[in-house]
JSON list of C-alpha atoms in Angstrom, two decimals:
[
{"chain": "Z", "resi": 1, "resn": "MET", "atom": "CA", "xyz": [2.57, -46.02, -1.04]},
{"chain": "Z", "resi": 2, "resn": "ARG", "atom": "CA", "xyz": [4.54, -42.84, -0.42]},
{"chain": "Z", "resi": 3, "resn": "TRP", "atom": "CA", "xyz": [8.23, -42.79, -1.16]},
{"chain": "Z", "resi": 4, "resn": "VAL", "atom": "CA", "xyz": [10.30, -40.78, 1.28]},
{"chain": "Z", "resi": 5, "resn": "GLN", "atom": "CA", "xyz": [13.98, -40.14, 0.85]},
{"chain": "Z", "resi": 6, "resn": "THR", "atom": "CA", "xyz": [15.77, -40.57, 4.13]},
{"chain": "Z", "resi": 7, "resn": "GLU", "atom": "CA", "xyz": [18.53, -38.18, 5.12]},
{"chain": "Z", "resi": 8, "resn": "ILE", "atom": "CA", "xyz": [21.79, -39.09, 3.51]},
{"chain": "Z", "resi": 9, "resn": "PHE", "atom": "CA", "xyz": [23.88, -36.52, 5.37]},
{"chain": "Z", "resi": 10, "resn": "SER", "atom": "CA", "xyz": [23.75, -35.32, 8.96]},
{"chain": "Z", "resi": 11, "resn": "ALA", "atom": "CA", "xyz": [23.11, -31.66, 9.87]},
{"chain": "Z", "resi": 12, "resn": "VAL", "atom": "CA", "xyz": [26.83, -31.13, 10.50]},
{"chain": "Z", "resi": 13, "resn": "GLU", "atom": "CA", "xyz": [27.77, -32.56, 7.11]},
{"chain": "Z", "resi": 14, "resn": "LEU", "atom": "CA", "xyz": [25.11, -30.43, 5.38]},
{"chain": "Z", "resi": 15, "resn": "ALA", "atom": "CA", "xyz": [26.43, -27.30, 7.09]},
{"chain": "Z", "resi": 16, "resn": "TRP", "atom": "CA", "xyz": [29.93, -28.14, 5.89]},
{"chain": "Z", "resi": 17, "resn": "LEU", "atom": "CA", "xyz": [28.65, -28.74, 2.34]},
{"chain": "Z", "resi": 18, "resn": "ARG", "atom": "CA", "xyz": [26.80, -25.41, 2.36]},
{"chain": "Z", "resi": 19, "resn": "ASP", "atom": "CA", "xyz": [29.76, -23.45, 3.71]},
{"chain": "Z", "resi": 20, "resn": "SER", "atom": "CA", "xyz": [29.61, -20.30, 1.57]},
{"chain": "Z", "resi": 21, "resn": "ALA", "atom": "CA", "xyz": [33.22, -19.33, 2.33]},
{"chain": "Z", "resi": 22, "resn": "ARG", "atom": "CA", "xyz": [34.39, -22.30, 0.24]},
{"chain": "Z", "resi": 23, "resn": "ARG", "atom": "CA", "xyz": [32.64, -21.01, -2.91]},
{"chain": "Z", "resi": 24, "resn": "ARG", "atom": "CA", "xyz": [34.72, -19.71, -5.79]},
{"chain": "Z", "resi": 25, "resn": "ASN", "atom": "CA", "xyz": [32.93, -16.33, -5.90]},
{"chain": "Z", "resi": 26, "resn": "TYR", "atom": "CA", "xyz": [32.66, -15.81, -2.12]},
{"chain": "Z", "resi": 27, "resn": "SER", "atom": "CA", "xyz": [32.33, -12.22, -0.93]},
{"chain": "Z", "resi": 28, "resn": "GLY", "atom": "CA", "xyz": [32.16, -11.23, 2.74]},
{"chain": "Z", "resi": 29, "resn": "GLU", "atom": "CA", "xyz": [30.10, -8.17, 1.88]},
{"chain": "Z", "resi": 30, "resn": "LYS", "atom": "CA", "xyz": [27.53, -10.27, 0.00]},
{"chain": "Z", "resi": 31, "resn": "GLU", "atom": "CA", "xyz": [27.42, -12.77, 2.84]},
{"chain": "Z", "resi": 32, "resn": "GLY", "atom": "CA", "xyz": [26.74, -10.00, 5.36]},
{"chain": "Z", "resi": 33, "resn": "PHE", "atom": "CA", "xyz": [23.94, -8.64, 3.19]},
{"chain": "Z", "resi": 34, "resn": "ARG", "atom": "CA", "xyz": [22.53, -12.15, 2.73]},
{"chain": "Z", "resi": 35, "resn": "ARG", "atom": "CA", "xyz": [22.38, -12.71, 6.48]},
{"chain": "Z", "resi": 36, "resn": "ALA", "atom": "CA", "xyz": [20.84, -9.29, 7.22]},
{"chain": "Z", "resi": 37, "resn": "HIS", "atom": "CA", "xyz": [18.36, -9.75, 4.39]},
{"chain": "Z", "resi": 38, "resn": "GLY", "atom": "CA", "xyz": [17.37, -13.15, 5.78]},
{"chain": "Z", "resi": 39, "resn": "VAL", "atom": "CA", "xyz": [16.58, -11.56, 9.13]},
{"chain": "Z", "resi": 40, "resn": "ARG", "atom": "CA", "xyz": [14.55, -8.75, 7.53]},
{"chain": "Z", "resi": 41, "resn": "ARG", "atom": "CA", "xyz": [12.74, -11.21, 5.28]},
{"chain": "Z", "resi": 42, "resn": "ALA", "atom": "CA", "xyz": [11.83, -13.46, 8.20]},
{"chain": "Z", "resi": 43, "resn": "PHE", "atom": "CA", "xyz": [10.54, -10.44, 10.12]},
{"chain": "Z", "resi": 44, "resn": "GLY", "atom": "CA", "xyz": [8.47, -9.30, 7.13]},
{"chain": "Z", "resi": 45, "resn": "LYS", "atom": "CA", "xyz": [7.03, -12.77, 6.67]},
{"chain": "Z", "resi": 46, "resn": "ALA", "atom": "CA", "xyz": [6.06, -12.90, 10.34]},
{"chain": "Z", "resi": 47, "resn": "LEU", "atom": "CA", "xyz": [4.38, -9.50, 10.02]},
{"chain": "Z", "resi": 48, "resn": "SER", "atom": "CA", "xyz": [2.43, -10.50, 6.92]},
{"chain": "Z", "resi": 49, "resn": "HIS", "atom": "CA", "xyz": [1.38, -13.77, 8.52]},
{"chain": "Z", "resi": 50, "resn": "ALA", "atom": "CA", "xyz": [0.11, -11.90, 11.60]},
{"chain": "Z", "resi": 51, "resn": "ALA", "atom": "CA", "xyz": [-1.74, -9.47, 9.32]},
{"chain": "Z", "resi": 52, "resn": "ARG", "atom": "CA", "xyz": [-3.39, -12.38, 7.49]},
{"chain": "Z", "resi": 53, "resn": "MET", "atom": "CA", "xyz": [-4.41, -13.94, 10.80]},
{"chain": "Z", "resi": 54, "resn": "ARG", "atom": "CA", "xyz": [-5.94, -10.63, 11.93]},
{"chain": "Z", "resi": 55, "resn": "ARG", "atom": "CA", "xyz": [-7.61, -10.11, 8.56]},
{"chain": "Z", "resi": 56, "resn": "ASP", "atom": "CA", "xyz": [-9.16, -13.57, 8.46]},
{"chain": "Z", "resi": 57, "resn": "ALA", "atom": "CA", "xyz": [-10.33, -13.54, 12.08]},
{"chain": "Z", "resi": 58, "resn": "PRO", "atom": "CA", "xyz": [-14.14, -13.49, 12.50]},
{"chain": "Z", "resi": 59, "resn": "GLU", "atom": "CA", "xyz": [-14.03, -10.27, 14.55]},
{"chain": "Z", "resi": 60, "resn": "ALA", "atom": "CA", "xyz": [-12.20, -8.52, 11.66]},
{"chain": "Z", "resi": 61, "resn": "ARG", "atom": "CA", "xyz": [-15.48, -8.22, 9.75]},
{"chain": "Z", "resi": 62, "resn": "THR", "atom": "CA", "xyz": [-18.39, -5.84, 10.09]},
{"chain": "Z", "resi": 63, "resn": "PRO", "atom": "CA", "xyz": [-21.89, -7.28, 10.61]},
{"chain": "Z", "resi": 64, "resn": "ASP", "atom": "CA", "xyz": [-22.59, -7.01, 6.86]},
{"chain": "Z", "resi": 65, "resn": "GLY", "atom": "CA", "xyz": [-19.45, -9.05, 6.06]},
{"chain": "Z", "resi": 66, "resn": "LYS", "atom": "CA", "xyz": [-17.08, -6.30, 4.93]},
{"chain": "Z", "resi": 67, "resn": "LEU", "atom": "CA", "xyz": [-13.51, -6.21, 6.20]},
{"chain": "Z", "resi": 68, "resn": "ARG", "atom": "CA", "xyz": [-13.07, -3.55, 8.89]},
{"chain": "Z", "resi": 69, "resn": "TRP", "atom": "CA", "xyz": [-9.56, -2.51, 7.86]},
{"chain": "Z", "resi": 70, "resn": "ILE", "atom": "CA", "xyz": [-10.60, -1.99, 4.24]},
{"chain": "Z", "resi": 71, "resn": "GLU", "atom": "CA", "xyz": [-13.55, 0.13, 5.29]},
{"chain": "Z", "resi": 72, "resn": "ALA", "atom": "CA", "xyz": [-11.30, 2.14, 7.63]},
{"chain": "Z", "resi": 73, "resn": "ALA", "atom": "CA", "xyz": [-8.78, 2.67, 4.81]},
{"chain": "Z", "resi": 74, "resn": "ARG", "atom": "CA", "xyz": [-11.54, 3.78, 2.46]},
{"chain": "Z", "resi": 75, "resn": "ALA", "atom": "CA", "xyz": [-12.85, 6.23, 5.06]},
{"chain": "Z", "resi": 76, "resn": "ASP", "atom": "CA", "xyz": [-9.35, 7.65, 5.56]},
{"chain": "Z", "resi": 77, "resn": "PHE", "atom": "CA", "xyz": [-8.91, 7.97, 1.80]},
{"chain": "Z", "resi": 78, "resn": "ARG", "atom": "CA", "xyz": [-12.26, 9.75, 1.39]},
{"chain": "Z", "resi": 79, "resn": "GLU", "atom": "CA", "xyz": [-11.46, 12.13, 4.23]},
{"chain": "Z", "resi": 80, "resn": "ALA", "atom": "CA", "xyz": [-8.00, 12.92, 2.83]},
{"chain": "Z", "resi": 81, "resn": "ASN", "atom": "CA", "xyz": [-9.48, 13.60, -0.62]},
{"chain": "Z", "resi": 82, "resn": "ARG", "atom": "CA", "xyz": [-12.17, 15.83, 0.88]},
{"chain": "Z", "resi": 83, "resn": "ARG", "atom": "CA", "xyz": [-9.58, 17.81, 2.84]},
{"chain": "Z", "resi": 84, "resn": "ARG", "atom": "CA", "xyz": [-7.37, 18.11, -0.24]},
{"chain": "Z", "resi": 85, "resn": "ALA", "atom": "CA", "xyz": [-10.25, 19.32, -2.43]},
{"chain": "Z", "resi": 86, "resn": "GLN", "atom": "CA", "xyz": [-11.28, 21.82, 0.23]},
{"chain": "Z", "resi": 87, "resn": "ALA", "atom": "CA", "xyz": [-7.70, 23.12, 0.56]},
{"chain": "Z", "resi": 88, "resn": "ASP", "atom": "CA", "xyz": [-7.40, 23.42, -3.23]},
{"chain": "Z", "resi": 89, "resn": "ALA", "atom": "CA", "xyz": [-10.67, 25.35, -3.43]},
{"chain": "Z", "resi": 90, "resn": "GLU", "atom": "CA", "xyz": [-9.58, 27.69, -0.63]},
{"chain": "Z", "resi": 91, "resn": "TYR", "atom": "CA", "xyz": [-6.21, 28.23, -2.34]},
{"chain": "Z", "resi": 92, "resn": "GLU", "atom": "CA", "xyz": [-7.89, 29.01, -5.66]},
{"chain": "Z", "resi": 93, "resn": "ARG", "atom": "CA", "xyz": [-10.33, 31.42, -3.99]},
{"chain": "Z", "resi": 94, "resn": "ASP", "atom": "CA", "xyz": [-7.51, 33.22, -2.18]},
{"chain": "Z", "resi": 95, "resn": "ARG", "atom": "CA", "xyz": [-5.44, 33.37, -5.39]},
{"chain": "Z", "resi": 96, "resn": "LYS", "atom": "CA", "xyz": [-8.33, 34.94, -7.27]},
{"chain": "Z", "resi": 97, "resn": "ARG", "atom": "CA", "xyz": [-8.89, 37.48, -4.52]},
{"chain": "Z", "resi": 98, "resn": "ALA", "atom": "CA", "xyz": [-5.19, 38.35, -4.40]},
{"chain": "Z", "resi": 99, "resn": "THR", "atom": "CA", "xyz": [-5.03, 38.95, -8.15]},
{"chain": "Z", "resi": 100, "resn": "GLY", "atom": "CA", "xyz": [-8.16, 41.08, -8.10]},
{"chain": "Z", "resi": 101, "resn": "TYR", "atom": "CA", "xyz": [-10.15, 38.53, -10.08]},
{"chain": "Z", "resi": 102, "resn": "GLN", "atom": "CA", "xyz": [-13.46, 38.66, -8.22]},
{"chain": "Z", "resi": 103, "resn": "PHE", "atom": "CA", "xyz": [-15.90, 37.17, -10.68]},
{"chain": "Z", "resi": 104, "resn": "ASP", "atom": "CA", "xyz": [-15.99, 33.38, -10.49]},
{"chain": "Z", "resi": 105, "resn": "TRP", "atom": "CA", "xyz": [-16.71, 32.14, -14.01]},
{"chain": "Z", "resi": 106, "resn": "ASP", "atom": "CA", "xyz": [-16.74, 28.48, -12.92]},
{"chain": "Z", "resi": 107, "resn": "ARG", "atom": "CA", "xyz": [-19.51, 29.12, -10.43]},
{"chain": "Z", "resi": 108, "resn": "PHE", "atom": "CA", "xyz": [-21.45, 31.21, -12.94]},
{"chain": "Z", "resi": 109, "resn": "THR", "atom": "CA", "xyz": [-21.19, 28.67, -15.76]},
{"chain": "Z", "resi": 110, "resn": "ASN", "atom": "CA", "xyz": [-22.08, 25.78, -13.46]},
{"chain": "Z", "resi": 111, "resn": "ARG", "atom": "CA", "xyz": [-25.19, 27.59, -12.25]},
{"chain": "Z", "resi": 112, "resn": "TRP", "atom": "CA", "xyz": [-26.09, 28.44, -15.84]},
{"chain": "Z", "resi": 113, "resn": "ARG", "atom": "CA", "xyz": [-25.69, 24.79, -16.87]},
{"chain": "Z", "resi": 114, "resn": "VAL", "atom": "CA", "xyz": [-27.83, 23.60, -13.96]},
{"chain": "Z", "resi": 115, "resn": "LYS", "atom": "CA", "xyz": [-30.52, 26.21, -14.62]},
{"chain": "Z", "resi": 116, "resn": "PHE", "atom": "CA", "xyz": [-30.81, 25.67, -18.36]},
{"chain": "Z", "resi": 117, "resn": "ALA", "atom": "CA", "xyz": [-29.98, 21.97, -18.55]},
{"chain": "Z", "resi": 118, "resn": "ALA", "atom": "CA", "xyz": [-33.02, 21.20, -16.40]},
{"chain": "Z", "resi": 119, "resn": "ALA", "atom": "CA", "xyz": [-35.22, 23.27, -18.72]},
{"chain": "Z", "resi": 120, "resn": "ARG", "atom": "CA", "xyz": [-34.46, 21.10, -21.76]}
]
């Protein structure tokens, strides 16, 4: 058998008991923040719930069972890293040309490693 406590107080009485202005350390500024924060928190919870519903929907998965949004994020991350590496390489090349340093030791040593590491 389940025990259920029935309501002792009505909604009006509970509101009166919870009246924050009657507290000893009441602050209007804190109360305003508390109310605004409650609104923002409720909005954030609604957003995260909607995101979970979208994530868990059957159409949110690729045919092989992977989540579409994760795969899209990974693709974006790979593309951003590729662009960043390319920009860094171009910057380094231009810096070397501007300083008159034409010989690329990194390229030379990498080719040397590839050529002679395969011969071992």
